[in-house]
Short mmCIF file of C-alpha atoms and ligand atoms in Angstrom, two decimals:
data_model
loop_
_atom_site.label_atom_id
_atom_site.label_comp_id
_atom_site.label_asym_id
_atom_site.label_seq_id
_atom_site.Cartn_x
_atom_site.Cartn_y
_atom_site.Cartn_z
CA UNK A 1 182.22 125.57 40.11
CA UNK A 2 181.08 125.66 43.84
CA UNK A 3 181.37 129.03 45.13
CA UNK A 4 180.01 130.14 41.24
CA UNK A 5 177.34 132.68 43.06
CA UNK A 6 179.77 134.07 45.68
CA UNK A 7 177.86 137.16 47.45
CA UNK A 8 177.73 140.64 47.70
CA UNK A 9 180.39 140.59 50.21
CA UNK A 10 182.44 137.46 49.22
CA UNK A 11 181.78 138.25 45.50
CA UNK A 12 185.07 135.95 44.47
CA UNK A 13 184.77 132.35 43.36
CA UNK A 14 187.04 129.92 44.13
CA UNK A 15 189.86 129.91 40.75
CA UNK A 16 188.97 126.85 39.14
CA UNK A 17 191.77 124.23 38.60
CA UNK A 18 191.82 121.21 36.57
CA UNK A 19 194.38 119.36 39.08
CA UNK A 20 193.55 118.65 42.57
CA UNK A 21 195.73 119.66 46.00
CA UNK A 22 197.41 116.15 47.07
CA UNK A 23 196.85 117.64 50.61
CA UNK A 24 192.96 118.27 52.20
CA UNK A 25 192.02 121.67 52.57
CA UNK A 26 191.19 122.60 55.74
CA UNK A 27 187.52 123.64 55.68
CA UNK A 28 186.94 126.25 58.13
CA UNK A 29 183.43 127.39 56.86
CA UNK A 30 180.86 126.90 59.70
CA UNK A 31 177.80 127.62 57.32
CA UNK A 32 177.27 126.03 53.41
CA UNK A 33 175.20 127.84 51.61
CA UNK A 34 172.98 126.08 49.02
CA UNK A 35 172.58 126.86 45.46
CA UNK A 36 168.75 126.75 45.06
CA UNK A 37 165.72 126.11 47.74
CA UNK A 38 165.39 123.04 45.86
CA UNK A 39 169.15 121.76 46.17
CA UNK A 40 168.45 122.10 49.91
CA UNK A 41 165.88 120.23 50.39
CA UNK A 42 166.96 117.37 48.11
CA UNK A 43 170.27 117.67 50.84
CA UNK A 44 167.82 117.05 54.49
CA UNK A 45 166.15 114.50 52.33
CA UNK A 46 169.08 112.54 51.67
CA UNK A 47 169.31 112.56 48.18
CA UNK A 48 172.11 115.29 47.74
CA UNK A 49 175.46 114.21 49.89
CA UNK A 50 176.24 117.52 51.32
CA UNK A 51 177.23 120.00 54.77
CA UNK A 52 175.03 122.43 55.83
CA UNK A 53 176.51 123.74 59.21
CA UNK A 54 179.97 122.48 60.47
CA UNK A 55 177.99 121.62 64.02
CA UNK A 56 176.13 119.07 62.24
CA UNK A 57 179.50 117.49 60.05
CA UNK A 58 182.23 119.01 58.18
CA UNK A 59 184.90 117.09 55.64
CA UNK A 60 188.06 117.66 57.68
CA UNK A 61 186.36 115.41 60.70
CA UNK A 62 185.21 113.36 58.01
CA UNK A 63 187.88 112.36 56.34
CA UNK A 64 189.74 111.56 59.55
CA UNK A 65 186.74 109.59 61.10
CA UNK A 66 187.38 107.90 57.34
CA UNK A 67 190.75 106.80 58.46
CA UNK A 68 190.12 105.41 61.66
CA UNK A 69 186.86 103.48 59.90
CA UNK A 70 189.47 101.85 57.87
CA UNK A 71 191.95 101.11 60.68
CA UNK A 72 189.20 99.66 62.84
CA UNK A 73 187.25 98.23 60.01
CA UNK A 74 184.70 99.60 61.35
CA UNK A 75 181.28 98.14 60.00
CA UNK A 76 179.77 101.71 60.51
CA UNK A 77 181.20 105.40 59.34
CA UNK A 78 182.45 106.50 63.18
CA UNK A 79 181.41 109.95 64.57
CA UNK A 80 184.80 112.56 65.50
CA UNK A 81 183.77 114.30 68.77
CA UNK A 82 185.75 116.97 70.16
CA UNK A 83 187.67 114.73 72.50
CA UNK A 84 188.20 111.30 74.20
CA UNK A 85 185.98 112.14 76.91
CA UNK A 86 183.54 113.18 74.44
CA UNK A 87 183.40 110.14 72.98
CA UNK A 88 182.92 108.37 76.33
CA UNK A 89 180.72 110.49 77.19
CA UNK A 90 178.52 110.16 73.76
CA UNK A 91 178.53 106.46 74.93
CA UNK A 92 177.69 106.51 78.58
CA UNK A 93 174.96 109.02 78.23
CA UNK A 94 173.71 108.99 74.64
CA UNK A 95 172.27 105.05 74.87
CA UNK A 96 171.67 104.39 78.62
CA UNK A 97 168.46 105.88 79.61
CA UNK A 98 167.01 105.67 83.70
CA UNK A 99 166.81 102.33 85.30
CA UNK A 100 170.10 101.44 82.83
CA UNK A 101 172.66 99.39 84.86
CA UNK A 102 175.95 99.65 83.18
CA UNK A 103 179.47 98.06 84.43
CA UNK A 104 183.17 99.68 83.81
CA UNK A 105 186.54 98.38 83.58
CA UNK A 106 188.18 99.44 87.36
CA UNK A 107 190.78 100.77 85.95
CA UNK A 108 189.31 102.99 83.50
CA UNK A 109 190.37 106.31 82.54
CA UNK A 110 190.52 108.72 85.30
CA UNK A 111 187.46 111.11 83.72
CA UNK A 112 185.75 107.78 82.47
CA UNK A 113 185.57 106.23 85.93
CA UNK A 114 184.55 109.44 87.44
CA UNK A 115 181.95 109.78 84.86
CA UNK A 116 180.28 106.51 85.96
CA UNK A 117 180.83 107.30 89.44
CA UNK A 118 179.22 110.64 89.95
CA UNK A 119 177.78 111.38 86.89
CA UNK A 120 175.08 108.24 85.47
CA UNK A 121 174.32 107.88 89.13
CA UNK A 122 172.62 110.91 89.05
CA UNK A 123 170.76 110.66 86.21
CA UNK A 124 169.37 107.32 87.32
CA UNK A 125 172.00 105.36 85.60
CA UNK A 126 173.65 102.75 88.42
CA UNK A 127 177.24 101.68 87.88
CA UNK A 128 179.52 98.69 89.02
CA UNK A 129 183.17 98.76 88.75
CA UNK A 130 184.63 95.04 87.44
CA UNK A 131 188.48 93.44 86.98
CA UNK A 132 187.82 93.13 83.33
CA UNK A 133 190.39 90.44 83.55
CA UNK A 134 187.97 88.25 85.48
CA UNK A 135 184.59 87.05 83.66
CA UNK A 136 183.11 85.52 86.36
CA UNK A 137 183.66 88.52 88.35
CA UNK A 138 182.17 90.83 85.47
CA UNK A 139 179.16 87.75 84.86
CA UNK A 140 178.62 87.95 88.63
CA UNK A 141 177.87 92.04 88.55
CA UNK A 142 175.40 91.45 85.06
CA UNK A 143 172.06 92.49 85.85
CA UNK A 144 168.66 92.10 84.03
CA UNK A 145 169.22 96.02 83.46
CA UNK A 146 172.51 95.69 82.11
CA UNK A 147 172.92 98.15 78.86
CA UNK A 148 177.11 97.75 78.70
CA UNK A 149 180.73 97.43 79.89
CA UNK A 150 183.39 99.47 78.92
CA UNK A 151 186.77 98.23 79.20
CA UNK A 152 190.26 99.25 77.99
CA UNK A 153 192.43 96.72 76.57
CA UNK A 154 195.09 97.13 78.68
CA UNK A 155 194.92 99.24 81.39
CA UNK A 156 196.59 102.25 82.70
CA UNK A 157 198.94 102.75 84.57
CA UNK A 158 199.46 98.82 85.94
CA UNK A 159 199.27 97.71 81.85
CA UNK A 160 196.85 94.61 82.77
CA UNK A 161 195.08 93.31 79.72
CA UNK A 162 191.37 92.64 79.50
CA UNK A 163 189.84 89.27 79.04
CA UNK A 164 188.16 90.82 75.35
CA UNK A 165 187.71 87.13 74.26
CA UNK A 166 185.67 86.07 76.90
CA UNK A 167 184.29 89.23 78.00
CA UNK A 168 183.19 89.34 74.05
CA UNK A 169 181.25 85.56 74.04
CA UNK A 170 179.67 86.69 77.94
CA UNK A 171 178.29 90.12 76.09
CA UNK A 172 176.64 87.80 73.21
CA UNK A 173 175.31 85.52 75.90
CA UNK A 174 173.57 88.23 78.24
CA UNK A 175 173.01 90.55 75.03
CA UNK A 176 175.28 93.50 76.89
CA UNK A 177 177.05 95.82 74.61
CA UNK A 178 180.60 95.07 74.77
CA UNK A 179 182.30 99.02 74.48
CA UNK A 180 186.03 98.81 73.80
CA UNK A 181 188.20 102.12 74.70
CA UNK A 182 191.31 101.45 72.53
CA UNK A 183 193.23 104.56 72.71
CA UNK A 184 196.44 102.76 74.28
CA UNK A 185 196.53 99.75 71.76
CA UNK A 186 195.42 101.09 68.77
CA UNK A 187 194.17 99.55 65.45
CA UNK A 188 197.99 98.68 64.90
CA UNK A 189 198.23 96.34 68.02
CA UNK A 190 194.19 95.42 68.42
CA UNK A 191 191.11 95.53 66.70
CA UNK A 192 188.53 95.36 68.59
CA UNK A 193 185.52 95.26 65.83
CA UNK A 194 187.09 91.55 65.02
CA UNK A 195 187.31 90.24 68.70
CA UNK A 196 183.27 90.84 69.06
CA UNK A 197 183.08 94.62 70.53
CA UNK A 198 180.26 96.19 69.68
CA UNK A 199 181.41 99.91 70.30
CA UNK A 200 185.25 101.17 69.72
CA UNK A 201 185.96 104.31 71.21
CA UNK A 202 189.51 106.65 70.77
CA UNK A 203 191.35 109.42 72.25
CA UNK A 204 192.85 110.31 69.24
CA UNK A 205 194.43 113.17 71.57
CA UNK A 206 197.18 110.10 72.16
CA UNK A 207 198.82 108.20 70.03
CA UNK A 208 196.74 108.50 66.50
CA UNK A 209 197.29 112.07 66.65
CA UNK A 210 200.74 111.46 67.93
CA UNK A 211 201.99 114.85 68.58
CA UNK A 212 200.20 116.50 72.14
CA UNK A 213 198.67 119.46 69.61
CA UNK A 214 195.16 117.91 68.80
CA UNK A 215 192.12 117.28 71.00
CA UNK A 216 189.92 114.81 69.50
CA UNK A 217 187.94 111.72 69.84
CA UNK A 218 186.14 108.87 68.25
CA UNK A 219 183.82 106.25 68.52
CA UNK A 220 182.34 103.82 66.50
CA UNK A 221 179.58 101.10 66.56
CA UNK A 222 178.55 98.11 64.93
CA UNK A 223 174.72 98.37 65.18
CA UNK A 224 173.66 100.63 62.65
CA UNK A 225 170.76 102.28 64.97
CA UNK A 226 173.18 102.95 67.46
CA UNK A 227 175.95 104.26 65.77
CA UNK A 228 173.30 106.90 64.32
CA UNK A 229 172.07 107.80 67.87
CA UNK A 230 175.44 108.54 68.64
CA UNK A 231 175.94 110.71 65.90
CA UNK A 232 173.14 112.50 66.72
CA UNK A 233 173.58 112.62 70.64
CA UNK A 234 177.02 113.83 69.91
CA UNK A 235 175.98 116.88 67.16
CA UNK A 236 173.05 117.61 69.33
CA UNK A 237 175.32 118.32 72.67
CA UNK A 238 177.89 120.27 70.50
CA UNK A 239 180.42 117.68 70.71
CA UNK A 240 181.61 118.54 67.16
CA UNK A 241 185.30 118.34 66.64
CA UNK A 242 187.17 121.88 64.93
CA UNK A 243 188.17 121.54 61.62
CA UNK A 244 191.85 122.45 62.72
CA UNK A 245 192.22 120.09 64.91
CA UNK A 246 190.85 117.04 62.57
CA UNK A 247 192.98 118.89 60.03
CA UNK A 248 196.20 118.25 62.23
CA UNK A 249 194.81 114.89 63.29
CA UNK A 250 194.68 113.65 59.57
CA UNK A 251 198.39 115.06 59.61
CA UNK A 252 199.44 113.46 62.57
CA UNK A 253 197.86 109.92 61.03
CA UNK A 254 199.50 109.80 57.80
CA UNK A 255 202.79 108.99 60.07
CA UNK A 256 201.08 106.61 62.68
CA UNK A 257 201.71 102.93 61.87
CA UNK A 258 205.67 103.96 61.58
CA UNK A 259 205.31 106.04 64.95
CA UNK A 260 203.50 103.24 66.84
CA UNK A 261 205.70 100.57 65.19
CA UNK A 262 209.43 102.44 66.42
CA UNK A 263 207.67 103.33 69.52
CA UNK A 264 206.55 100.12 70.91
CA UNK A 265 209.78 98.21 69.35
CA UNK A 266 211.52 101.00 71.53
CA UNK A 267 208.97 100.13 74.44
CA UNK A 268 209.76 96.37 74.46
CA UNK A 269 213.95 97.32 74.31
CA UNK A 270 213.27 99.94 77.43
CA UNK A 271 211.57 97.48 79.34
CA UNK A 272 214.16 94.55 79.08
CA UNK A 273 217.10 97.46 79.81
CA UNK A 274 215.04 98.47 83.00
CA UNK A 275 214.85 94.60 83.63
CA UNK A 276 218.34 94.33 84.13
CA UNK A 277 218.78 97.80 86.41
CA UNK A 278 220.51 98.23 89.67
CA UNK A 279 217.79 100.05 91.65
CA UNK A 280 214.55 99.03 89.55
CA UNK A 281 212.42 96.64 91.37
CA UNK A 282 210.10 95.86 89.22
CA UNK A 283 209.22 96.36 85.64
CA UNK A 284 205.80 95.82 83.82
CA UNK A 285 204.96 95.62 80.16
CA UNK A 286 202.77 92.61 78.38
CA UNK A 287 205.49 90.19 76.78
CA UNK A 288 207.58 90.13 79.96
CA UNK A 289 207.95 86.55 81.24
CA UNK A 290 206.92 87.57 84.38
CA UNK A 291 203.67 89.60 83.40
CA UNK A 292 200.84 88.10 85.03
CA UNK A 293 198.76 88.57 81.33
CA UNK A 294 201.64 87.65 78.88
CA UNK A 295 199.83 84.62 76.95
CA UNK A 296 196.55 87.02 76.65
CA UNK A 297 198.77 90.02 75.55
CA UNK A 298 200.63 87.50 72.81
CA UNK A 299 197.01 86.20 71.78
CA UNK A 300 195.37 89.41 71.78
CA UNK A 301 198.02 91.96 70.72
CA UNK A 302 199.81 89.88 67.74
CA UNK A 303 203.33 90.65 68.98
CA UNK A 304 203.16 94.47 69.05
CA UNK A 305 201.63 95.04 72.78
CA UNK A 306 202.06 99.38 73.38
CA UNK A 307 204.13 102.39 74.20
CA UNK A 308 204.01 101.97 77.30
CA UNK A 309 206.05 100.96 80.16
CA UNK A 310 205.55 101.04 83.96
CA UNK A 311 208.55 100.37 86.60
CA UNK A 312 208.80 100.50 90.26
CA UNK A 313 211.77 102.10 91.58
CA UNK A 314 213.36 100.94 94.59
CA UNK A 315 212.67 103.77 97.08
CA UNK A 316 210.06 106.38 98.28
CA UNK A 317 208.85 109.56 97.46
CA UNK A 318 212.27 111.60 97.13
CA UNK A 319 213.95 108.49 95.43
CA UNK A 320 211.14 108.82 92.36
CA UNK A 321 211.65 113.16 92.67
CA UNK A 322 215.42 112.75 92.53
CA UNK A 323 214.75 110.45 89.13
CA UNK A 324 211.88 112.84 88.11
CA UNK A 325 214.79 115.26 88.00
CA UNK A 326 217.35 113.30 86.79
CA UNK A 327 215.72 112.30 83.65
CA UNK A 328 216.92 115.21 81.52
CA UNK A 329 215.23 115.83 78.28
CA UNK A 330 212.05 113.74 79.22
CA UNK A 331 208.80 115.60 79.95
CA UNK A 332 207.34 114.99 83.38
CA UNK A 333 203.73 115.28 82.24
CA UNK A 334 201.02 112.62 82.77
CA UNK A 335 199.98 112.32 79.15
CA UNK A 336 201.33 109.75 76.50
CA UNK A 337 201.41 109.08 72.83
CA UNK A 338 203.62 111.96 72.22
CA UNK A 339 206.58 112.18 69.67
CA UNK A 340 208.61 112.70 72.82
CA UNK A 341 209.26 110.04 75.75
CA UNK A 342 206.71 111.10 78.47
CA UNK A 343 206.91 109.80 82.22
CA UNK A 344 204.72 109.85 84.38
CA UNK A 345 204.28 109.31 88.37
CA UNK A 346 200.71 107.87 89.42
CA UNK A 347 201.11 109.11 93.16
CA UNK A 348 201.44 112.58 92.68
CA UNK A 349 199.25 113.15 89.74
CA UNK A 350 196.99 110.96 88.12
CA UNK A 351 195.96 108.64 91.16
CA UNK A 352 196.42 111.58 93.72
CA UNK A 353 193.06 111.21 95.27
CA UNK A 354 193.11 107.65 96.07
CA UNK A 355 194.76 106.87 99.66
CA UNK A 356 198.20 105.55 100.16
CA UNK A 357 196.16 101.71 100.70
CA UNK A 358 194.22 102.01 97.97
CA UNK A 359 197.52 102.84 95.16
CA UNK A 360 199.14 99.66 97.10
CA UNK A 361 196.18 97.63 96.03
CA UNK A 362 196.62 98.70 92.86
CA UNK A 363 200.07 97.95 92.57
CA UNK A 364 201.28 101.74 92.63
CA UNK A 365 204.07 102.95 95.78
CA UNK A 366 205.64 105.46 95.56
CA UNK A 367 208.62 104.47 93.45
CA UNK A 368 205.62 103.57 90.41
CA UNK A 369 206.18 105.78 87.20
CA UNK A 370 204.46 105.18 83.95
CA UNK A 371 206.58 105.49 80.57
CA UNK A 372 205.43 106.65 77.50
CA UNK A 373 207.99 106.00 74.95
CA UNK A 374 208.23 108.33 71.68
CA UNK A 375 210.55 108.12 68.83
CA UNK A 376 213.89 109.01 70.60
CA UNK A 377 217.12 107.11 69.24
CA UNK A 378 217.07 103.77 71.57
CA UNK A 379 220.04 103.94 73.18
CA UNK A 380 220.30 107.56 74.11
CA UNK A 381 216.75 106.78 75.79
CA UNK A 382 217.82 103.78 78.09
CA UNK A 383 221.30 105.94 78.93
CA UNK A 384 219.09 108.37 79.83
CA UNK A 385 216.82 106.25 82.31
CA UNK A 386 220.24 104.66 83.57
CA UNK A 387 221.87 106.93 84.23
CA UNK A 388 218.81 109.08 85.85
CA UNK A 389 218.53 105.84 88.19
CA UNK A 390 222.15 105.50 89.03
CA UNK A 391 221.48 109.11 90.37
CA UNK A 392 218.69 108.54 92.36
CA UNK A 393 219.98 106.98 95.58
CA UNK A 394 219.47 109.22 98.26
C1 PLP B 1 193.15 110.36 77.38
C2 PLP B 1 192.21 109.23 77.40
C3 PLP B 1 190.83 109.45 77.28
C4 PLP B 1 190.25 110.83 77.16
O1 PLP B 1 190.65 111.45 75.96
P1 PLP B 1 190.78 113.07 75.84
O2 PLP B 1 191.05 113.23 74.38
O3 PLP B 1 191.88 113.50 76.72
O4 PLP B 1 189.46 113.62 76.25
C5 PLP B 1 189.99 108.36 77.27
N1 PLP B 1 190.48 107.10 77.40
C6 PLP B 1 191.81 106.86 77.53
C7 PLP B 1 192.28 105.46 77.65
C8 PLP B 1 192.72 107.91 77.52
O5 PLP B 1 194.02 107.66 77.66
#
């Protein structure tokens, strides 16, 4: 009977219906108006559940924060924020404060790493970039003033995993919050809630939302006083998510266990065909014999590691352009978690900035391209990367 008043110029009520739609309605109303004065203030009081401006919380981002609670088990109800970076952001700024010392992952996130670079730094917030793979490293860079670290699981695009475990008992130790980005792994391959993180953050842009029309992000803690301060950090900077888009999200996640499962199983096949290339000198992904983090991968990631693939092609710059346009019916973009296969070439787009040296370092030349793999049929996907390679000498 909501809706019972309507107004003078939305006079009709919604029909009444004694069954309920199977699918949630997508709630586009920005404002909720209240029945009686009294009805309101029982709602800011807490003792009506209810929405009062979408800004503030609306049920389409709740009931997809819902999911991901439940994927994570998440000991708190997350907050949806408009996207990944949001999320991050909610984190890096809404709990550090001046005189905060707080250490990243080097191989964060593009946006994430420049966030800690050139943003905290100038509000007072000092930064120190870590291997996340080494704990004595990341205990070495621990100050008094330490607040937290955020990691990724496994990182992107060189697919090195994180030492969570001990990373995890060093937080306890030195009372750091342990922040766990885990858009590439996902709640199907990792949970990071029951390895000791304190904070669980998503791009659900990627693979929960699975299909490259949905902007959106997560994040999640355990304390109860901080996972409120985010919430409210993240409604009070307008980080609120659109009901479409949480709409689509929900959409997207009804189908994501069977996406991530075909996708990785098609990840692990991929990399073991590139193995065994003419022309491929190198191939990366975590249950390879000869990745350098395979027995933390197996412990960590319970068999089903990620999408994603990286490989170094024998050859330069117009080796990795003639593949680029080889690859027919792949999308050269440098996103992932897409239905579609995705790839992806460091030099030209993601790392770009860093110097020639500094991508070596790293582990990225010029033949280094980064695979997302969707939900094509197997085999047409590894006769498409063989044969795009067999084409490639130049
Ligand atoms: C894409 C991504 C982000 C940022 O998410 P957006 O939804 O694009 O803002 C953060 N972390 C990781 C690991 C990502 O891949």
């Amino acid at each position: 009977m909501r809706n019972e008043k309507g107004s003078l110029i939305r006079p009709v009520p919604l029909p009444d219906s004694a069954s309920r739609p199977v699918v949630t309605p997508l709630s586009t109303s920005v404002v909720y108006a209240s029945d009686t004065p009294d009805m309101l203030d029982q709602q800011y009081e807490g003792g009506l559940q209810g929405y009062t401006y979408s800004r503030e919380g609306h049920p389409n981002a709740d009931v997809v924060g819902g999911l991901i609670d439940r994927m994570e088990g998440a000991p708190n109800p997350g907050v949806v924020t408009s996207s990944g970076m949001a999320a991050v952001a909610a984190v890096l700024m809404g709990i550090t404060q001046t005189g905060d010392h707080v250490i990243g992952g080097n191989q964060l996130y593009g946006r994430s790493l420049r966030l800690m670079a050139e943003d905290l730094p100038r509000m007072g917030v000092s930064t120190s970039m870590v291997d996340p793979g080494d704990v004595d490293a990341v205990r070495a860079a621990i100050r008094p003033t330490t607040k937290l670290i955020l990691v990724e699981t496994v990182s992107n695009p060189t697919l090195r995993v994180a030492d969570i475990e001990g990373l995890a008992t060093l937080c306890r130790e030195k009372g750091v919050l342990l922040v766990v980005d885990n858009t590439f792994t996902t709640p199907r391959a990792f949970k990071p809630f029951d390895w000791g993180a304190d904070i669980v953050i998503h791009s659900i842009t990627k693979l929960l939302a699975g299909h490259s029309d949905v902007m959106l992000g997560y994040v999640a803690a355990r304390d109860e006083a901080i996972n409120t301060r985010l919430r409210i950090f993240s409604v009070t900077t307008g980080m609120t998510p659109s009901p479409w888009d949480s709409w689509m999200a929900e959409r997207g996640m009804l189908s994501f266990d069977l996406r991530f499962d075909r996708a990785q199983a098609t990840a692990m096949r991929l990399a073991e065909h590139l193995g065994g290339l003419e022309g491929v000198k190198r191939v990366i992904y975590p249950s390879r014999d000869d990745h350098p983090d395979q027995a933390r991968a197996q412990a960590l990631l319970k068999g089903q590691f990620c999408n994603m693939v990286s490989f170094e092609l024998d050859g330069g710059r117009a080796e990795a352009n003639a593949f680029t346009r080889g690859a027919e019916g792949l999308n050269f973009a440098p996103t992932l978690g897409d239905v579609g296969t995705t790839i992806s070439h460091p030099a030209s787009s993601s790392h770009r900035a860093l110097t020639p040296e500094k991508r070596t370092e790293l582990g990225m030349s010029e033949g280094f391209f980064r695979v997302s793999v969707g939900l094509e049929d197997p085999d047409t996907l590894c006769a498409v990367f063989s044969q795009a390679i067999a084409a490639c000498k130049v």
